Amino acid sequence: MTTASFPTGRLPFADLLRVSSVGLRTRRLRAALSALGIAIGVASIVAVLGLSASSQAGLLAEIDRLGTNMLTVSAGKDLSGAAAELPLTAPGMISRIGPVEQVQSTGAVEAKVYRSPLVPDVNTNALTVQATSLRLPEIVRTGVLRGRFLNAATANEPAAVLGYVAAQRLGMDRVWLGRRVWLGGRWFSVVGILGPAALAPEIDGSVLVGYPAAMRYLGFDGHPSTIYVRSTTDQVENVHAVLAATADPEHPGQVTVSNPSDALVVRAAARSALNGLFLGLGAVALLVGGVGVANTMVVSVLERRSEIGLRRALGATRGHIRVQFLAEAVLLAGLGGAVGVAAGVLATTAYAATRHWAVVVPPEAWAGGVGAAVAIGVVAGLVPALRAARMQPTEALRTV
């Protein structure tokens, strides 16, 4: 007489997927709530990394559009710590440098600007007045939103152009004949309003007048305070090296030379430093989701003792039971991770579209999110799976 024997090896993947999904299919609401914490955590991580990458891509595109070949020359400090002064000849000397393509300048004017003479003197709105050369918008890559910029005629008259922020603070969004501002104790006609100048934010909060008008009506001495230089792109570093000595040969140490595009990159890096905080919040949400998965699996083991006992009585090994419940925890967490990745990508796409950025979701965002979810499923399901595997068939059936 022979006794039939049944193989007790590993479960086929299809059978493992079927038995491990029983708990999820029969207790859908509980499974959905348990996976919700995982989904929120993964969505947070994917959205933070995706938005960071998208904003970086948008900034790089903006820098490429504005150009990285603009340098600024400004007055620094002298040996006593007082503000230095650029020579009157500085713009002309800089324009003689071979690779330099454009040179424009502004000069700080000691005058206050108000909407009317009835505004108290202390309400300056932190606006500055600057004399300007006539092709400034072209070199800083901005445009005129309203009206027109100064020309050879209006630069000699009491006429002004408002920077983007200055126009907002003065409450002016339109230009018409007769619109004026009270500048330096007299009326100046407003002839234009500039758009935002990303490479020269100091212009946004300024009211610009022509050099001749500033000297005639506002007591300006004609010395430039900031010089904007465009050079050929492949010669930026070489031009940078000689700008200070060219602008002020006698005191090159009192001249500051900078590249505004570098400042934009630094600002983006500082902004991305906050990503760690949001990633930490996402990790907390993942931890909470992992606790929820562990709780669900513990309760599932207690509720399914009859199933465990019956399967053991029919020949399932401890390994089969252990793998079943561990796979169930991983499947639960993995589903939450997949939903979280989809939600994070959707949030990134929606926000990037509103800011006109390219949508960039780095592989480490979605792969890391799903990987973290699976790892949490393994950790959260390990103890309940071991507990289920230790149950003896008679004990499991007897305690039902």
Coordinates of C-alpha atoms in Angstrom, one line a residue:
M1 CA 0.0 0.0 0.0
T2 CA 1.4 3.3 -1.0
T3 CA 0.7 6.7 0.5
A4 CA 0.2 9.6 -1.8
S5 CA 2.6 12.5 -1.3
F6 CA 2.0 16.1 -2.2
P7 CA 4.7 18.6 -3.1
T8 CA 5.2 21.2 -0.4
G9 CA 7.5 23.6 -2.3
R10 CA 7.1 27.2 -3.0
L11 CA 3.8 28.6 -4.0
P12 CA 3.5 29.6 -7.7
F13 CA 3.4 33.3 -8.2
A14 CA -0.2 33.3 -9.5
D15 CA -1.4 31.3 -6.4
L16 CA 0.6 33.5 -4.1
L17 CA -1.0 36.6 -5.6
R18 CA -4.5 35.1 -5.4
V19 CA -4.2 34.0 -1.7
S20 CA -2.4 37.2 -0.6
S21 CA -5.1 39.4 -2.1
V22 CA -8.0 37.6 -0.3
G23 CA -7.8 39.9 2.7
L24 CA -7.7 43.0 0.6
R25 CA -10.6 41.9 -1.6
T26 CA -12.8 40.9 1.3
R27 CA -12.0 43.9 3.6
R28 CA -11.8 46.7 1.0
L29 CA -12.6 49.7 3.2
R30 CA -10.1 48.7 5.9
A31 CA -7.4 48.1 3.2
A32 CA -8.2 51.4 1.5
L33 CA -7.8 53.3 4.8
S34 CA -4.6 51.5 5.7
A35 CA -3.1 52.3 2.2
L36 CA -4.2 55.9 2.5
G37 CA -1.3 56.8 4.8
I38 CA 1.2 55.2 2.5
A39 CA -0.4 57.0 -0.5
I40 CA -0.2 60.4 1.3
G41 CA 3.5 59.9 2.2
V42 CA 4.5 58.8 -1.2
A43 CA 2.5 61.6 -2.9
S44 CA 4.3 64.1 -0.7
I45 CA 7.7 62.8 -1.6
V46 CA 7.0 62.6 -5.3
A47 CA 5.4 66.0 -5.4
V48 CA 8.2 67.7 -3.5
L49 CA 10.9 66.2 -5.6
G50 CA 8.9 66.7 -8.8
L51 CA 8.2 70.3 -8.1
S52 CA 11.8 71.0 -7.1
A53 CA 13.1 69.4 -10.4
S54 CA 10.4 71.3 -12.4
S55 CA 11.2 74.6 -10.8
Q56 CA 14.9 74.1 -11.4
A57 CA 14.2 73.2 -15.1
G58 CA 12.0 76.3 -15.4
L59 CA 14.7 78.5 -13.8
L60 CA 17.4 77.1 -16.1
A61 CA 15.1 77.8 -19.1
E62 CA 14.6 81.3 -17.9
I63 CA 18.3 81.9 -17.4
D64 CA 19.0 80.5 -20.9
R65 CA 16.4 82.9 -22.3
L66 CA 17.8 85.9 -20.4
G67 CA 21.3 85.0 -21.2
T68 CA 24.3 84.2 -18.9
N69 CA 26.6 86.8 -20.6
M70 CA 25.5 89.8 -18.6
L71 CA 27.8 91.3 -15.9
T72 CA 27.2 94.1 -13.6
V73 CA 29.8 96.7 -12.4
S74 CA 28.9 98.6 -9.3
A75 CA 30.7 100.9 -6.9
G76 CA 32.1 99.2 -3.8
K77 CA 33.7 100.6 -0.6
D78 CA 36.9 102.6 -0.2
L79 CA 39.6 101.9 2.5
S80 CA 37.6 103.8 5.1
G81 CA 34.5 101.8 4.5
A82 CA 32.6 104.7 2.8
A83 CA 30.8 104.3 -0.5
A84 CA 33.1 104.6 -3.5
E85 CA 32.2 106.3 -6.8
L86 CA 32.6 105.0 -10.3
P87 CA 34.4 107.4 -12.7
L88 CA 32.3 109.3 -15.3
T89 CA 34.4 107.6 -18.0
A90 CA 33.7 104.1 -16.8
P91 CA 31.0 103.2 -19.3
G92 CA 33.0 104.4 -22.2
M93 CA 36.1 102.6 -21.1
I94 CA 34.3 99.3 -20.6
S95 CA 32.8 99.6 -24.1
R96 CA 36.3 99.6 -25.5
I97 CA 36.9 96.0 -24.3
G98 CA 36.9 93.8 -27.4
P99 CA 34.4 91.0 -26.5
V100 CA 31.9 93.6 -24.9
E101 CA 28.8 93.9 -27.1
Q102 CA 26.6 96.3 -25.0
V103 CA 27.1 98.7 -22.2
Q104 CA 24.3 100.6 -20.4
S105 CA 24.3 102.2 -17.0
T106 CA 22.2 103.7 -14.2
G107 CA 23.1 106.3 -11.5
A108 CA 21.6 106.7 -8.1
V109 CA 19.8 110.0 -7.6
E110 CA 19.2 111.4 -4.1
A111 CA 15.5 112.2 -4.6
K112 CA 12.2 110.9 -3.3
V113 CA 9.2 110.0 -5.4
Y114 CA 5.5 110.2 -4.4
R115 CA 2.2 109.8 -6.1
S116 CA 1.4 113.5 -5.1
P117 CA 2.9 116.2 -2.9
L118 CA 0.2 115.5 -0.3
V119 CA 1.8 112.2 0.6
P120 CA 3.7 112.4 3.9
D121 CA 7.5 112.4 3.4
V122 CA 8.0 109.2 5.4
N123 CA 5.8 107.2 3.0
T124 CA 8.5 106.6 0.5
N125 CA 7.5 103.0 -0.3
A126 CA 11.2 102.2 -0.4
L127 CA 11.4 103.4 -4.0
T128 CA 14.6 104.7 -5.5
V129 CA 15.2 107.2 -8.3
Q130 CA 17.9 106.4 -10.9
A131 CA 19.2 108.1 -13.9
T132 CA 19.4 105.8 -16.9
S133 CA 20.9 105.4 -20.3
L134 CA 18.5 104.9 -23.2
R135 CA 18.8 101.2 -24.0
L136 CA 18.6 99.8 -20.5
P137 CA 15.6 97.5 -21.1
E138 CA 17.3 95.8 -24.0
I139 CA 20.4 94.9 -22.0
V140 CA 18.5 93.5 -19.0
R141 CA 16.1 91.6 -21.1
T142 CA 12.9 93.3 -20.1
G143 CA 10.2 95.2 -22.0
V144 CA 7.9 98.1 -21.6
L145 CA 4.4 97.0 -20.4
R146 CA 2.7 100.4 -20.9
G147 CA 3.7 103.5 -22.8
R148 CA 7.3 103.7 -24.0
F149 CA 10.8 104.0 -22.7
L150 CA 12.9 107.2 -22.6
N151 CA 14.3 108.5 -25.8
A152 CA 16.8 111.2 -26.8
A153 CA 14.0 113.9 -26.4
T154 CA 12.3 112.8 -23.2
A155 CA 15.6 112.0 -21.5
N156 CA 16.2 115.8 -21.4
E157 CA 12.7 116.6 -20.0
P158 CA 11.0 115.9 -16.6
A159 CA 9.8 112.5 -17.7
A160 CA 10.0 109.2 -15.9
V161 CA 9.6 105.5 -16.5
L162 CA 8.4 103.3 -13.6
G163 CA 9.9 100.0 -12.7
Y164 CA 7.4 97.0 -12.4
V165 CA 7.3 97.1 -8.5
A166 CA 7.5 100.9 -8.4
A167 CA 4.3 101.1 -10.5
Q168 CA 2.5 98.7 -8.2
R169 CA 3.5 100.6 -5.1
L170 CA 2.4 103.9 -6.6
G171 CA -0.9 102.3 -7.7
M172 CA -0.3 103.0 -11.4
D173 CA -1.0 100.3 -14.0
R174 CA -1.9 102.6 -16.9
V175 CA -0.1 105.4 -18.7
W176 CA -1.9 108.3 -20.3
L177 CA -1.3 111.9 -21.2
G178 CA -1.0 114.0 -18.1
R179 CA -0.2 111.2 -15.7
R180 CA 2.5 112.4 -13.3
V181 CA 4.5 111.6 -10.1
W182 CA 5.9 114.0 -7.6
L183 CA 9.7 113.5 -7.9
G184 CA 12.4 115.6 -6.2
G185 CA 10.0 118.4 -5.4
R186 CA 8.5 118.8 -8.8
W187 CA 6.1 117.0 -11.2
F188 CA 7.5 114.4 -13.7
S189 CA 5.4 113.0 -16.4
V190 CA 5.1 109.2 -16.5
V191 CA 5.8 107.9 -20.0
G192 CA 6.1 104.2 -19.4
I193 CA 6.0 101.2 -17.1
L194 CA 8.6 98.4 -17.4
G195 CA 8.0 94.7 -17.0
P196 CA 9.8 92.6 -14.4
A197 CA 13.6 92.5 -14.8
A198 CA 14.8 89.2 -13.4
L199 CA 18.5 89.9 -13.9
A200 CA 18.3 93.4 -12.4
P201 CA 15.7 93.4 -9.6
E202 CA 17.0 96.7 -8.4
I203 CA 15.3 98.3 -11.4
D204 CA 11.9 96.9 -10.5
G205 CA 11.7 99.2 -7.5
S206 CA 13.1 102.3 -9.2
V207 CA 11.8 105.3 -11.0
L208 CA 14.0 106.0 -14.0
V209 CA 14.8 109.4 -15.5
G210 CA 17.2 110.4 -18.2
Y211 CA 20.8 111.4 -17.3
P212 CA 20.4 115.0 -18.7
A213 CA 17.1 115.5 -16.8
A214 CA 18.5 114.1 -13.6
M215 CA 21.4 116.6 -13.8
R216 CA 19.2 119.5 -14.8
Y217 CA 16.3 119.1 -12.4
L218 CA 17.5 116.8 -9.6
G219 CA 21.1 117.9 -8.9
F220 CA 22.6 114.6 -10.1
D221 CA 26.4 114.6 -10.5
G222 CA 26.4 112.2 -13.5
H223 CA 28.5 109.4 -11.9
P224 CA 27.1 105.9 -12.7
S225 CA 26.4 103.6 -9.8
T226 CA 25.7 100.4 -11.8
I227 CA 27.0 99.5 -15.2
Y228 CA 25.4 96.6 -17.2
V229 CA 27.6 94.8 -19.6
R230 CA 26.8 92.2 -22.2
S231 CA 29.8 90.3 -23.7
T232 CA 30.2 87.3 -26.1
T233 CA 29.2 84.2 -24.1
D234 CA 32.5 82.4 -24.5
Q235 CA 34.4 85.4 -23.2
V236 CA 32.4 86.2 -20.0
E237 CA 35.2 85.0 -17.7
N238 CA 37.9 86.9 -19.5
V239 CA 35.8 90.1 -19.5
H240 CA 34.9 89.6 -15.8
A241 CA 38.7 89.5 -15.0
V242 CA 39.4 92.9 -16.5
L243 CA 36.2 94.8 -15.8
A244 CA 37.2 96.3 -12.4
A245 CA 40.6 97.6 -13.7
T246 CA 39.0 99.0 -16.8
A247 CA 36.2 100.7 -15.0
D248 CA 38.5 102.4 -12.4
P249 CA 42.2 101.9 -13.2
E250 CA 43.2 103.9 -10.1
H251 CA 41.1 102.0 -7.6
P252 CA 40.1 98.6 -9.1
G253 CA 39.6 97.2 -5.5
Q254 CA 36.7 99.6 -5.0
V255 CA 34.8 98.1 -7.9
T256 CA 32.4 95.1 -7.5
V257 CA 31.8 92.9 -10.5
S258 CA 29.1 90.2 -10.5
N259 CA 27.1 87.9 -12.7
P260 CA 23.3 88.1 -12.0
S261 CA 22.6 84.6 -13.5
D262 CA 24.8 83.2 -10.7
A263 CA 22.7 84.9 -8.2
L264 CA 19.6 83.3 -9.7
V265 CA 21.1 79.8 -9.4
V266 CA 22.1 80.5 -5.8
R267 CA 18.5 81.6 -5.0
A268 CA 17.2 78.4 -6.5
A269 CA 19.6 76.3 -4.4
A270 CA 18.4 78.2 -1.3
R271 CA 14.8 77.5 -2.2
S272 CA 15.5 73.8 -2.7
A273 CA 17.0 73.7 0.8
L274 CA 13.4 73.8 2.2
N275 CA 12.7 70.5 0.4
G276 CA 14.2 68.6 3.4
L277 CA 11.4 69.9 5.6
F278 CA 8.7 68.7 3.2
L279 CA 10.5 65.4 2.6
G280 CA 10.5 64.9 6.4
L281 CA 6.8 65.5 6.6
G282 CA 6.4 62.9 3.8
A283 CA 8.5 60.4 5.8
V284 CA 6.3 61.0 8.9
A285 CA 3.2 60.2 6.8
L286 CA 4.9 57.1 5.5
L287 CA 5.6 56.0 9.1
V288 CA 2.0 56.6 10.1
G289 CA 1.0 54.6 7.0
G290 CA 3.3 51.8 8.0
V291 CA 1.8 51.6 11.5
G292 CA -1.6 51.4 9.8
V293 CA -0.5 48.5 7.6
A294 CA 1.0 46.7 10.6
N295 CA -2.2 47.1 12.6
T296 CA -4.3 45.9 9.7
M297 CA -2.1 42.8 9.3
V298 CA -2.2 42.0 13.1
V299 CA -6.0 42.2 13.1
S300 CA -6.2 40.2 9.8
V301 CA -4.2 37.4 11.4
L302 CA -6.5 37.3 14.4
E303 CA -9.6 37.3 12.3
R304 CA -8.4 34.6 9.9
R305 CA -7.2 32.0 12.3
S306 CA -9.8 29.5 10.9
E307 CA -8.4 30.0 7.5
I308 CA -4.8 29.6 8.7
G309 CA -5.8 26.4 10.6
L310 CA -7.6 25.0 7.6
R311 CA -4.8 25.7 5.2
R312 CA -2.3 24.2 7.6
A313 CA -4.5 21.1 8.0
L314 CA -4.6 20.7 4.2
G315 CA -0.9 20.7 3.9
A316 CA 0.3 24.3 3.8
T317 CA 3.6 24.8 5.5
R318 CA 4.7 27.5 7.8
G319 CA 6.6 29.0 5.0
H320 CA 3.5 29.2 2.8
I321 CA 1.6 31.0 5.6
R322 CA 4.5 33.3 6.3
V323 CA 4.9 34.2 2.6
Q324 CA 1.1 34.7 2.2
F325 CA 0.7 37.3 4.9
L326 CA 4.0 39.0 4.1
A327 CA 3.0 39.2 0.5
E328 CA -0.4 40.6 1.6
A329 CA 1.3 43.4 3.6
V330 CA 3.7 44.2 0.6
L331 CA 0.7 44.2 -1.8
L332 CA -1.2 46.6 0.5
A333 CA 1.7 49.0 0.9
G334 CA 2.6 48.7 -2.8
L335 CA -1.0 49.7 -3.9
G336 CA -0.8 52.7 -1.6
G337 CA 2.6 53.6 -3.1
A338 CA 1.3 53.3 -6.6
V339 CA -1.7 55.6 -5.8
G340 CA 0.7 58.0 -4.1
V341 CA 3.0 58.2 -7.1
A342 CA 0.1 58.9 -9.4
A343 CA -1.2 61.6 -7.1
G344 CA 2.3 63.1 -6.8
V345 CA 2.8 63.2 -10.5
L346 CA -0.7 64.7 -11.0
A347 CA 0.0 67.4 -8.5
T348 CA 3.4 68.2 -10.1
T349 CA 1.8 68.3 -13.5
A350 CA -1.0 70.6 -12.4
Y351 CA 1.3 73.1 -10.6
A352 CA 4.0 73.1 -13.2
A353 CA 1.3 73.9 -15.9
T354 CA 0.2 76.9 -13.9
R355 CA 3.8 78.2 -13.8
H356 CA 4.6 77.3 -17.4
W357 CA 7.4 74.9 -16.3
A358 CA 8.4 71.8 -18.0
V359 CA 7.1 68.8 -16.0
V360 CA 10.1 66.9 -14.6
V361 CA 9.6 63.9 -12.2
P362 CA 13.0 62.5 -11.5
P363 CA 13.3 58.6 -11.4
E364 CA 14.4 58.7 -7.8
A365 CA 11.1 60.3 -6.9
W366 CA 8.7 57.7 -8.1
A367 CA 11.1 54.8 -7.8
G368 CA 12.0 55.9 -4.3
G369 CA 8.4 56.3 -3.4
V370 CA 7.4 52.8 -4.5
G371 CA 10.5 51.3 -3.0
A372 CA 9.9 53.0 0.3
A373 CA 6.3 51.8 0.3
V374 CA 7.4 48.2 -0.4
A375 CA 10.0 48.3 2.3
I376 CA 7.5 49.6 4.8
G377 CA 5.2 46.8 3.8
V378 CA 7.9 44.2 4.4
V379 CA 8.7 45.7 7.9
A380 CA 5.1 46.2 8.8
G381 CA 4.0 42.7 7.7
L382 CA 7.0 40.7 9.0
V383 CA 5.9 40.2 12.6
P384 CA 2.2 39.4 11.8
A385 CA 3.4 36.9 9.1
L386 CA 5.7 35.2 11.6
R387 CA 2.9 35.1 14.2
A388 CA 0.6 33.5 11.6
A389 CA 3.2 31.0 10.6
R390 CA 3.7 29.9 14.2
M391 CA 0.1 28.9 14.7
Q392 CA -0.5 25.2 15.0
P393 CA -3.5 23.8 12.9
T394 CA -5.3 22.4 16.0
E395 CA -4.8 25.6 18.0
A396 CA -6.0 27.8 15.2
L397 CA -9.1 25.7 14.6
R398 CA -9.8 25.2 18.3
T399 CA -9.7 29.0 19.2
V400 CA -12.2 30.0 16.5

